[in-house]
Coordinates of C-alpha atoms and ligand atoms in Angstrom, one line a residue:
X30 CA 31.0 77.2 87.6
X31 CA 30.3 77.9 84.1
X32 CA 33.6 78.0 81.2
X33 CA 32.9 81.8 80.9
X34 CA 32.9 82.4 85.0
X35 CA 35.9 80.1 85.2
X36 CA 37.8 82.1 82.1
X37 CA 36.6 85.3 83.6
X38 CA 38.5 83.9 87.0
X39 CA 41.5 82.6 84.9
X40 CA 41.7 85.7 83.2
X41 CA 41.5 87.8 86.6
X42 CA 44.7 85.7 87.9
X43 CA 46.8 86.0 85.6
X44 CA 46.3 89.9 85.0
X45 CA 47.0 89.7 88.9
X46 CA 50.1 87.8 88.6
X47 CA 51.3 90.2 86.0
X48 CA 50.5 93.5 88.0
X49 CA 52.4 91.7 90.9
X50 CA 55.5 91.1 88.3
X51 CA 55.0 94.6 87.1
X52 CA 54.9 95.7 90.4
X53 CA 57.6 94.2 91.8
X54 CA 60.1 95.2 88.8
X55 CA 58.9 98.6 89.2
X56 CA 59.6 98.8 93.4
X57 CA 63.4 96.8 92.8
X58 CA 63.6 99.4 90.3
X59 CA 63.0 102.2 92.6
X60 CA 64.7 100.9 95.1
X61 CA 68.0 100.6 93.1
X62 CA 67.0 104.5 91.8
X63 CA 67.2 105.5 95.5
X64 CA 69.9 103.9 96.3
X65 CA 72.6 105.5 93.3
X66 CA 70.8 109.0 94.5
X67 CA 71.5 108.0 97.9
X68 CA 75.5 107.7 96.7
X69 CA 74.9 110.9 94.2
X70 CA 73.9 112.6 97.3
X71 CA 77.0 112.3 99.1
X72 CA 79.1 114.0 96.4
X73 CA 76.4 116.6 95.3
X74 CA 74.9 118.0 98.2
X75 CA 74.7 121.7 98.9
X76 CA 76.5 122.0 95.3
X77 CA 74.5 124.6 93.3
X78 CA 75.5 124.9 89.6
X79 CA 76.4 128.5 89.1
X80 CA 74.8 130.8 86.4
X81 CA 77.2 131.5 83.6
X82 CA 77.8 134.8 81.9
X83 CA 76.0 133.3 78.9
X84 CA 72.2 132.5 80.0
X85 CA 72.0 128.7 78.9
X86 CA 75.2 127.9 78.2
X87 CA 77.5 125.5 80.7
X88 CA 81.6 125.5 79.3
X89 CA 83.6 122.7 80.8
X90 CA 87.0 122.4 80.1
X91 CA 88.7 118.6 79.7
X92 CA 92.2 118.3 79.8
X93 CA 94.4 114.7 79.6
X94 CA 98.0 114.3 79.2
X95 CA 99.7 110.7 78.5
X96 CA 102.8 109.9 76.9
X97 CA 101.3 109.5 73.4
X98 CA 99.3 113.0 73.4
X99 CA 97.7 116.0 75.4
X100 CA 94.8 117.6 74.7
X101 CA 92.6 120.7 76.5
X102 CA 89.1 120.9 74.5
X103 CA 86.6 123.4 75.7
X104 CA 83.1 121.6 75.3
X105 CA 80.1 123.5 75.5
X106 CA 76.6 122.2 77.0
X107 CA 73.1 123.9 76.7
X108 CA 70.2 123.1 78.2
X109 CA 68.9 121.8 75.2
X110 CA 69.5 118.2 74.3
X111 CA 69.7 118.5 70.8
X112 CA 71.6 121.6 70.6
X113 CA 74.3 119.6 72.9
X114 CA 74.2 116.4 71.0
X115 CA 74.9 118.4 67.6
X116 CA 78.1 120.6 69.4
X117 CA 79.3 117.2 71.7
X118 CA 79.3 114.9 68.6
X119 CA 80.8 117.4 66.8
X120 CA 83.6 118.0 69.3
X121 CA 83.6 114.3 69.8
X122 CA 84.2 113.4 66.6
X123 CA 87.6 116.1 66.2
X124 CA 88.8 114.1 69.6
X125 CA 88.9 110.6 68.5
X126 CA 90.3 111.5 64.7
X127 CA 93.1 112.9 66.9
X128 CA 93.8 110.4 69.1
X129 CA 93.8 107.6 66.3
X130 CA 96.4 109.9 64.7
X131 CA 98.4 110.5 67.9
X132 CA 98.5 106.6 68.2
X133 CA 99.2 106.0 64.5
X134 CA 102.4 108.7 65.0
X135 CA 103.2 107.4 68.0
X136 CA 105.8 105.7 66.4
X137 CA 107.9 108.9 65.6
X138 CA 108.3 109.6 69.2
X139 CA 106.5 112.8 69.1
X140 CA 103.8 114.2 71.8
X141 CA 100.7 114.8 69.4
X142 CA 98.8 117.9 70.7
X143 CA 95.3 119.2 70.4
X144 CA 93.5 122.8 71.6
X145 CA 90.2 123.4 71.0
X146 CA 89.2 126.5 72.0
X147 CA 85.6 128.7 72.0
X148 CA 84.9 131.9 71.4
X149 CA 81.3 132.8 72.7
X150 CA 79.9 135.8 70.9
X151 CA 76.2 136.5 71.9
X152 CA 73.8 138.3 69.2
X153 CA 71.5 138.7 71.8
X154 CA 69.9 137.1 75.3
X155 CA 68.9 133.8 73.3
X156 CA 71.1 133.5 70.2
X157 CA 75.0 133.0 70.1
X158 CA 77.6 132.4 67.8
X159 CA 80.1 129.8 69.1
X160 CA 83.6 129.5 67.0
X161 CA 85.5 126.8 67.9
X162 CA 88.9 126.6 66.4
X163 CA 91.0 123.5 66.6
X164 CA 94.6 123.2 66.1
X165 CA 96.3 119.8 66.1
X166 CA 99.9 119.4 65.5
X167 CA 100.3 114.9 65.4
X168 CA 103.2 114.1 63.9
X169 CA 104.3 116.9 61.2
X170 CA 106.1 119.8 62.3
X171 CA 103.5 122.6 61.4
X172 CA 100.3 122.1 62.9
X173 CA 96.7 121.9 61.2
X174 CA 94.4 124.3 62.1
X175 CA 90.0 124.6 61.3
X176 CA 87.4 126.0 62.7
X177 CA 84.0 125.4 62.9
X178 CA 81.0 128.0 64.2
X179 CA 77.2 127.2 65.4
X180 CA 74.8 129.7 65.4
X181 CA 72.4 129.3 68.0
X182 CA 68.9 130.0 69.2
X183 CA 68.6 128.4 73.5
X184 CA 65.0 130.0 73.4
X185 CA 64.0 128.2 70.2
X186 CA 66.4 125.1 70.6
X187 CA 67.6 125.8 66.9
X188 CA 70.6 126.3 65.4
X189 CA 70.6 128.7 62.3
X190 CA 72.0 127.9 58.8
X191 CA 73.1 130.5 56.4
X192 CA 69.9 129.7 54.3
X193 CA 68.2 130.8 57.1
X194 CA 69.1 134.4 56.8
X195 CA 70.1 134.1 52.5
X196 CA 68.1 132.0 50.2
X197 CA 70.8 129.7 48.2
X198 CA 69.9 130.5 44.5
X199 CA 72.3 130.8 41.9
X200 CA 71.8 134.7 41.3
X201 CA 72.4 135.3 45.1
X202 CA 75.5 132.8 45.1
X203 CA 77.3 134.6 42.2
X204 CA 76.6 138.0 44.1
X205 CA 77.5 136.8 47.2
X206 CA 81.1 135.6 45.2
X207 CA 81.3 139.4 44.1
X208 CA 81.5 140.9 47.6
X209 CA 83.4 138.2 48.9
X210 CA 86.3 139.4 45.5
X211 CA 85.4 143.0 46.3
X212 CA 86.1 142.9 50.1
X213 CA 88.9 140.8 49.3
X214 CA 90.6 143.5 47.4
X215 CA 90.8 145.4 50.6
X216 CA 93.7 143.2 51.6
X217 CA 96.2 142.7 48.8
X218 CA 98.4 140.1 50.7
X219 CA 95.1 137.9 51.8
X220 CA 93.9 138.2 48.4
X221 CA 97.4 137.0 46.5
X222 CA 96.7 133.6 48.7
X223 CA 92.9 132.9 47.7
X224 CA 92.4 130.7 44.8
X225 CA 89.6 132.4 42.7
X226 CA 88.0 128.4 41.8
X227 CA 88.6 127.2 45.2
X228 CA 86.2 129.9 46.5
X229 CA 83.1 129.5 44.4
X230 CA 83.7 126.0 45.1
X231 CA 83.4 126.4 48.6
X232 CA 80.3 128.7 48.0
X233 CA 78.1 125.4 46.4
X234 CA 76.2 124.7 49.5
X235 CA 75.6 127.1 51.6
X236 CA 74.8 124.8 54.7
X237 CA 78.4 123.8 54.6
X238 CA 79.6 127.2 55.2
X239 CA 81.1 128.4 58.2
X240 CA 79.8 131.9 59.2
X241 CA 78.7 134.3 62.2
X242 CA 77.0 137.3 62.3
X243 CA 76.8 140.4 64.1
X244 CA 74.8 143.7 63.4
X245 CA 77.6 145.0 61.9
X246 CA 78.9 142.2 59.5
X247 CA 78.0 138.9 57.8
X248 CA 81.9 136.9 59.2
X249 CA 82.4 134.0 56.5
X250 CA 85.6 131.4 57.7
X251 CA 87.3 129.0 55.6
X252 CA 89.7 126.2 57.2
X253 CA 93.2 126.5 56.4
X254 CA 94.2 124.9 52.8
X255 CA 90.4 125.3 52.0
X256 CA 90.6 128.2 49.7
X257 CA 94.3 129.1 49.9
X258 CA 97.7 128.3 50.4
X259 CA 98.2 127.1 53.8
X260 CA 100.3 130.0 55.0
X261 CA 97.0 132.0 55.0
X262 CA 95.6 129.8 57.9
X263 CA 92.3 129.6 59.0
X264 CA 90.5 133.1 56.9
X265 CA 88.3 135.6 58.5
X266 CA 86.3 137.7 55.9
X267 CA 84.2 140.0 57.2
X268 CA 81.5 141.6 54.9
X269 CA 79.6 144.9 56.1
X270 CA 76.0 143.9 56.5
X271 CA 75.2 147.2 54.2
X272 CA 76.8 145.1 51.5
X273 CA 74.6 142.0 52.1
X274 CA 71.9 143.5 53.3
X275 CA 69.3 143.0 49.7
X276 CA 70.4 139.1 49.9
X277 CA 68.8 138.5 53.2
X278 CA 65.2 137.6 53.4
X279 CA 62.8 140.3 54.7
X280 CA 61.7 138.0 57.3
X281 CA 65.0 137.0 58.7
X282 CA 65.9 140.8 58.8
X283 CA 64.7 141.2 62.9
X284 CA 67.3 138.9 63.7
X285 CA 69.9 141.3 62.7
X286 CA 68.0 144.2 64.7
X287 CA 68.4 142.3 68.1
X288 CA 69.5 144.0 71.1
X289 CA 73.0 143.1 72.3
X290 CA 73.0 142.2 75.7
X291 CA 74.6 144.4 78.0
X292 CA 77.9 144.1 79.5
X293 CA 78.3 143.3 83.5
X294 CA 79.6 146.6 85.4
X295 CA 82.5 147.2 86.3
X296 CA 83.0 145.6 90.4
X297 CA 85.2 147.2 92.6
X298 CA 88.5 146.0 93.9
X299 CA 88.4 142.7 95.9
X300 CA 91.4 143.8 98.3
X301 CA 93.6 140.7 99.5
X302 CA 92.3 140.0 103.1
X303 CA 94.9 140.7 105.8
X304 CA 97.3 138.1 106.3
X305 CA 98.8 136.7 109.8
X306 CA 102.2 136.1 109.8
X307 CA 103.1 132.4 109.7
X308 CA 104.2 130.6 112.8
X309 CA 108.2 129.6 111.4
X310 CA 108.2 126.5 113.1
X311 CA 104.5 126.0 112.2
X312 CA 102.8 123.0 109.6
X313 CA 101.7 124.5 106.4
X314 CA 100.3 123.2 103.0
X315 CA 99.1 125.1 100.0
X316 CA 96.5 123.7 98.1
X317 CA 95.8 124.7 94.6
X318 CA 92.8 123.9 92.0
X319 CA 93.6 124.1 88.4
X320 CA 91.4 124.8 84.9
X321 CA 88.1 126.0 86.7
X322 CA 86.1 127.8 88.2
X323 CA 83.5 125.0 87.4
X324 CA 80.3 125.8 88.0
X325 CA 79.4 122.6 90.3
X326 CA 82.6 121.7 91.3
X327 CA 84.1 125.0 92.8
X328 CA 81.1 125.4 94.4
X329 CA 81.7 122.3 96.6
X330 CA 85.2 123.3 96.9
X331 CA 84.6 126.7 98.0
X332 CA 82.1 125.3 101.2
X333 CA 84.3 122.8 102.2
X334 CA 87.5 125.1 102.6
X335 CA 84.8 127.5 104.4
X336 CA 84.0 124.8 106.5
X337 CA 87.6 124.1 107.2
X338 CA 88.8 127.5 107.4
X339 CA 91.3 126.9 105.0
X340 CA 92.7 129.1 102.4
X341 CA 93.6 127.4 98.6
X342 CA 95.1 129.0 95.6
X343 CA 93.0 128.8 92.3
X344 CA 94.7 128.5 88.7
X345 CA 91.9 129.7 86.6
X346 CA 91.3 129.6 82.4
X347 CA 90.9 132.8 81.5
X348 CA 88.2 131.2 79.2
X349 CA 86.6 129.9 82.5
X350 CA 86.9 133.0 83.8
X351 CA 84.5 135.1 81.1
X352 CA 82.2 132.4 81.7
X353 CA 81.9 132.1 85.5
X354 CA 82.6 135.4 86.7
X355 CA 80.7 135.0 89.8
X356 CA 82.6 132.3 90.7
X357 CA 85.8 134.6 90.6
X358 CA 84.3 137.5 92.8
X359 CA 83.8 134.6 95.3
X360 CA 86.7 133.1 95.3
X361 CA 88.6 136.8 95.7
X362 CA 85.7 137.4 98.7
X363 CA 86.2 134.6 100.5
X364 CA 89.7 135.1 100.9
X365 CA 91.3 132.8 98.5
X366 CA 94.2 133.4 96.0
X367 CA 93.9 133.8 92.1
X368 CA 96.2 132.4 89.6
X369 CA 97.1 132.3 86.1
X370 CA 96.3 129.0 83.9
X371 CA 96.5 130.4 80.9
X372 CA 93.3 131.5 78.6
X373 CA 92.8 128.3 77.2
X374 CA 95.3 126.0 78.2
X375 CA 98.0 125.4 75.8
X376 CA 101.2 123.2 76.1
X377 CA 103.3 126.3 76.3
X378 CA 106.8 124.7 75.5
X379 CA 105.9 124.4 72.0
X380 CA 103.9 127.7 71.0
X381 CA 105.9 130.9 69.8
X382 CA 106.4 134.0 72.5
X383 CA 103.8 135.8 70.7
X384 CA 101.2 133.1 72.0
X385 CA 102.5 133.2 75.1
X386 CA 102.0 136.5 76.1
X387 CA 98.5 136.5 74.7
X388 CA 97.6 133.5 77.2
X389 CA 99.1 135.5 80.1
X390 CA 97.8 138.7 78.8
X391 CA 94.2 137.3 78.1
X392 CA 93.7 135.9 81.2
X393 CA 95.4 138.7 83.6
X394 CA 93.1 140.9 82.1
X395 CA 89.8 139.3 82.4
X396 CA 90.8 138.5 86.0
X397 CA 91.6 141.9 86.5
X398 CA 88.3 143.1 85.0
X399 CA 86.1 141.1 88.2
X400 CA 88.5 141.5 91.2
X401 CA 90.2 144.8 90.3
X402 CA 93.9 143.4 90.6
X403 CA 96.0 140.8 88.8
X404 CA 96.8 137.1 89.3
X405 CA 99.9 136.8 92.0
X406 CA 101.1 133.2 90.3
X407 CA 101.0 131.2 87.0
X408 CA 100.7 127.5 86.3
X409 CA 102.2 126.1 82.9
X410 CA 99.6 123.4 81.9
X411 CA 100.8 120.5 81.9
X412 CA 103.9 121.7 84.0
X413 CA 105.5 122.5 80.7
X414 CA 107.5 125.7 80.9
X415 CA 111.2 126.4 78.6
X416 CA 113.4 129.6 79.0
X417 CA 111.0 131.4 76.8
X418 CA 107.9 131.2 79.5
X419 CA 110.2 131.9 82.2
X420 CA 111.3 135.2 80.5
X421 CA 107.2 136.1 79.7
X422 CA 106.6 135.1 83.0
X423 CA 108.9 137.4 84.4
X424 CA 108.1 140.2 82.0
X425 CA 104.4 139.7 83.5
X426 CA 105.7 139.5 86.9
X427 CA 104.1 136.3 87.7
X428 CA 106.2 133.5 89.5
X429 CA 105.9 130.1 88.3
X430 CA 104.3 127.6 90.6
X431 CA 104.7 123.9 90.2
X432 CA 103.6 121.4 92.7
X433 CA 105.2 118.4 94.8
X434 CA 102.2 116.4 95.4
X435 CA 100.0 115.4 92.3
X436 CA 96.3 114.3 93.3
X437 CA 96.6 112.5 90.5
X438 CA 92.8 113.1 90.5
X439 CA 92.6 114.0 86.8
X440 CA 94.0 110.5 86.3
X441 CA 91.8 108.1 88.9
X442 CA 88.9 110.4 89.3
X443 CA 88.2 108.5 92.6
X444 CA 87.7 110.2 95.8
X445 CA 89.2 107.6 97.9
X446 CA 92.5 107.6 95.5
X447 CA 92.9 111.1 95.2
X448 CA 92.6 111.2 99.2
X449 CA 95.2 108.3 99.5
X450 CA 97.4 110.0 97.1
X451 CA 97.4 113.4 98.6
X452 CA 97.5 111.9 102.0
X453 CA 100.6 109.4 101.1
X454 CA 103.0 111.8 99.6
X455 CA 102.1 116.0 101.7
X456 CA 105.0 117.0 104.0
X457 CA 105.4 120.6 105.7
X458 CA 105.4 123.1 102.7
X459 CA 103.6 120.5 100.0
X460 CA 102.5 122.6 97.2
X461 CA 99.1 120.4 96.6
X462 CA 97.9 120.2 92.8
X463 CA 94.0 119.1 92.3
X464 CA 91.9 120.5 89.7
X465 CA 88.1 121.9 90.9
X466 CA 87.0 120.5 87.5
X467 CA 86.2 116.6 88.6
X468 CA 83.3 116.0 90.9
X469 CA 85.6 113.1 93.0
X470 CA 88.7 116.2 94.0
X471 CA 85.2 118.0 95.8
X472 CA 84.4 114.5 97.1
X473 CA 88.3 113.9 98.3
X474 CA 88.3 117.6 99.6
X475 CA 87.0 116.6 103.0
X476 CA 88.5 113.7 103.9
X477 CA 91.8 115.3 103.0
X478 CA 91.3 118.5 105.2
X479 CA 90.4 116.6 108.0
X480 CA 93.5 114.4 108.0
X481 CA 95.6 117.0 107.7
X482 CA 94.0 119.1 109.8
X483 CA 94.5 116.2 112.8
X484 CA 98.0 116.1 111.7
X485 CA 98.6 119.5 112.6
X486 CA 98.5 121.3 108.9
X487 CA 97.5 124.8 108.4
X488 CA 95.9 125.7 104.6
X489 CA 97.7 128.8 103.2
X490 CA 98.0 130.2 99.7
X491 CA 100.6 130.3 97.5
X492 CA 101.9 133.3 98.2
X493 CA 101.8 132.9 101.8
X494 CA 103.7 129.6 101.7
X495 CA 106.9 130.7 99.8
X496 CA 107.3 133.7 102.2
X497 CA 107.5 131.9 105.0
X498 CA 109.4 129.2 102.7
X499 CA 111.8 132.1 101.8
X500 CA 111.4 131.4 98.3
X501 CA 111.5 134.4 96.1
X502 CA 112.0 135.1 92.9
X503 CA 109.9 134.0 89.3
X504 CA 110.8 130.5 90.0
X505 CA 109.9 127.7 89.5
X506 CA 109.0 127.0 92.8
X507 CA 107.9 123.4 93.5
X508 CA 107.2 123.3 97.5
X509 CA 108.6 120.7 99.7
X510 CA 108.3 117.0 98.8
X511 CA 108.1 114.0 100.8
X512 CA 111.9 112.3 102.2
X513 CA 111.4 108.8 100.6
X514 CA 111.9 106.3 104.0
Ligands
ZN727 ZN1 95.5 122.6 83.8

């Protein structure tokens, strides 16, 4: 054997050793790949992710409560990576400045609060503007409110800047400054707050601004304290797109001539399916899901309750709701019951009545706009209610419904102890509280059905429990809870 033969051989082996290592890592690799979709499986199957109102755009709503704070922030996905990453780390950021700041007042012995809410407004099939205003009360006794928009593009994973529509040159700044004064003259009490400097300060880079835009207006928002006093509050200034019409570049104009996208039809009235009466000496539970419809998640929901025959109570976001509408027809078809959560899930105790009955209102109405009737039931967030929300309530006819057995699932978000949990504390007439928002309450669903189900339960809504309960009235009605032994 000659050195060139016997390197050639040498060579051979260990390229053949290394494929073997290669090969191996990539088969354990596999095999551990298989097995975590094996597990996925079991919580995801059949579960189809529902298309929302606004093509390419997923809302999920998180919520936590704990002694030091509480916080409900409506986070936005697309299905573009970047365009999330740019929104989430935005949102992201906001959420950990606040809970350092809970933590740091946490001293006072005050319940810091955030809401982050959304407001979706499409320009057309592909491009949205998404506000998202914030208000965060942590520590202080007024709270602090911004806002913050995105202009989007899902076809073109882009997101606009004002410089994409107006070039930022001094002659067009100063112009732009003299429409901003002229249409501020419209309103003499807004324009007594501004602070002339403030404004053309806030005009030096254009990228910074905060803006939408529709086909009828260029909308330019400054955070509270930015360019006034702070009793102005977060400003709105819209300026007619005739006015600013010569400062946008020719060939950004056809994004302004976009066709809107057309509004659903109107659906016909779900009607309430008929109802057997109740067996008095018979085992009931209602079981209630809070802060969706989720696209995933209520899914799952909805086929295991089919599977079970069993009939749950849902406490939607009204915010949820304009998102997932399809969801909501569902829910109403298959014989379910729909509640009030709220539009976007504020602690109610501590906003004025004026807020109040624009959460009930908001989210009675866009309910009524898919099912053709109003919630039957509301659910403080949180469980916060005071006499104010019990007078709004009634005014809105909607009875309060607490709970008696907390999942806890929003807590543990873990099947088996959301399953113990439910399992441990329901008695005859538990009002059941889960939320169809965490992918481990649809993996806990089934388990818990078919316990109770052996025990003798029945699944019944709300509405249907506390008539045969005998409980009338606005409430709040809690169900019945377990005799500690
Ligand atoms: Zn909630």
């Amino acid at each position: 054997m000659n050195t060139t033969t016997r390197r050639r051989l040498l060579m051979s082996g260990v390229l053949i050793f290394m494929l073997t290592l290669i090969g191996f890592y990539i088969s354990s690799g596999y095999r551990t790949d298989a097995k975590m979709n094996e597990e996925d499986e079991i919580v995801t199957e059949q579960i189809e992710t529902t298309e929302s109102k606004y093509p390419g755009l997923h809302l999920e709503t998180v919520t936590a409560s704990t002694d030091k704070y509480i916080y409900a922030i409506h986070s936005l996905k697309t299905d573009s990576p970047d365009l999330t990453n740019t929104i989430q780390s935005w949102i992201e950021d906001s959420k950990k400045q606040f809970i350092s700041d809970a933590e740091k007042n946490a001293v006072l012995g005050r319940t810091a609060t955030l809401n982050m809410n959304l407001k979706t407004k499409p320009i057309s099939d592909t491009i949205y503007n998404l506000i998202f205003s914030k208000h965060e009360m942590t520590g202080g006794a007024n709270g602090v409110s911004d806002i913050k928009v995105f202009t989007i593009n899902i076809e073109e994973d882009r997101l606009y800047l004002l410089t994409d529509f107006i070039e930022e040159t001094d002659e067009n700044k100063e112009e732009l400054t003299q429409i901003i004064l002229e249409q501020l003259a419209e309103d003499k009490e807004l324009q007594a707050k501004v602070i002339e400097d403030e404004l053309v300060e806030s005009l030096a880079s254009f990228d910074d601004m905060k803006w939408s835009i529709t086909e009828e207006a260029l909308i330019l928002y400054w955070n509270e304290y930015e360019i006034a006093a702070g009793e102005a509050g977060v400003i709105q200034l819209a300026l007619p797109i005739e006015k600013i019409q010569h400062l946008i570049s020719d060939k950004k104009h056809k994004l302004l001539t976009l066709e809107f996208p057309v509004e659903p039809e109107e659906t016909d009235v779900i009607e309430r399916p008929e109802q057997e009466p109740l067996d008095p000496d018979g085992k009931y539970v209602a079981l209630t899901f809070d802060d969706g419809p989720h696209q995933t998640v209520t899914d799952s929901v909805l086929n295991t309750l089919k599977e079970y025959d069993a009939k749950a109570t849902f406490f939607m976001l009204g915010i949820q709701v304009d998102y997932y509408p399809s969801l909501v027809q569902r829910i109403a078809e298959e014989g379910h019951e729909i509640g009030n959560h709220t539009n976007t899930h504020p602690d109610l105790s501590k906003v004025d009545t004026s807020r109040i009955s624009k959460e009930l209102e908001t989210t009675n109405q866009r309910i009524f706009e898919i099912i053709g009737r109003y919630p039957t039931g509301f659910r403080p967030p949180y469980g916060a209610y005071n006499d104010n929300l019990v007078t709004q309530a009634t005014n809105y006819n909607l009875p309060i419904i607490m709970w008696s057995v907390d999942s806890l699932d929003w807590k543990t978000k873990n099947a088996t102890s959301i399953s113990h949990e439910i399992l441990s504390m329901t008695t005859n007439g538990s009002i059941i509280l889960m939320h169809d928002i965490h992918d481990a309450t649809a993996a806990a669903l089934p388990n818990v059905l078919k316990n109770l189900k052996n025990q003798g339960y029945s699944f019944v809504t709300v509405s249907q429990l506390l008539d045969w309960r005998g409980d009338t009235g606005i409430g709040p009605h809690f169900g019945s809870y377990k005799q500690s032994e």
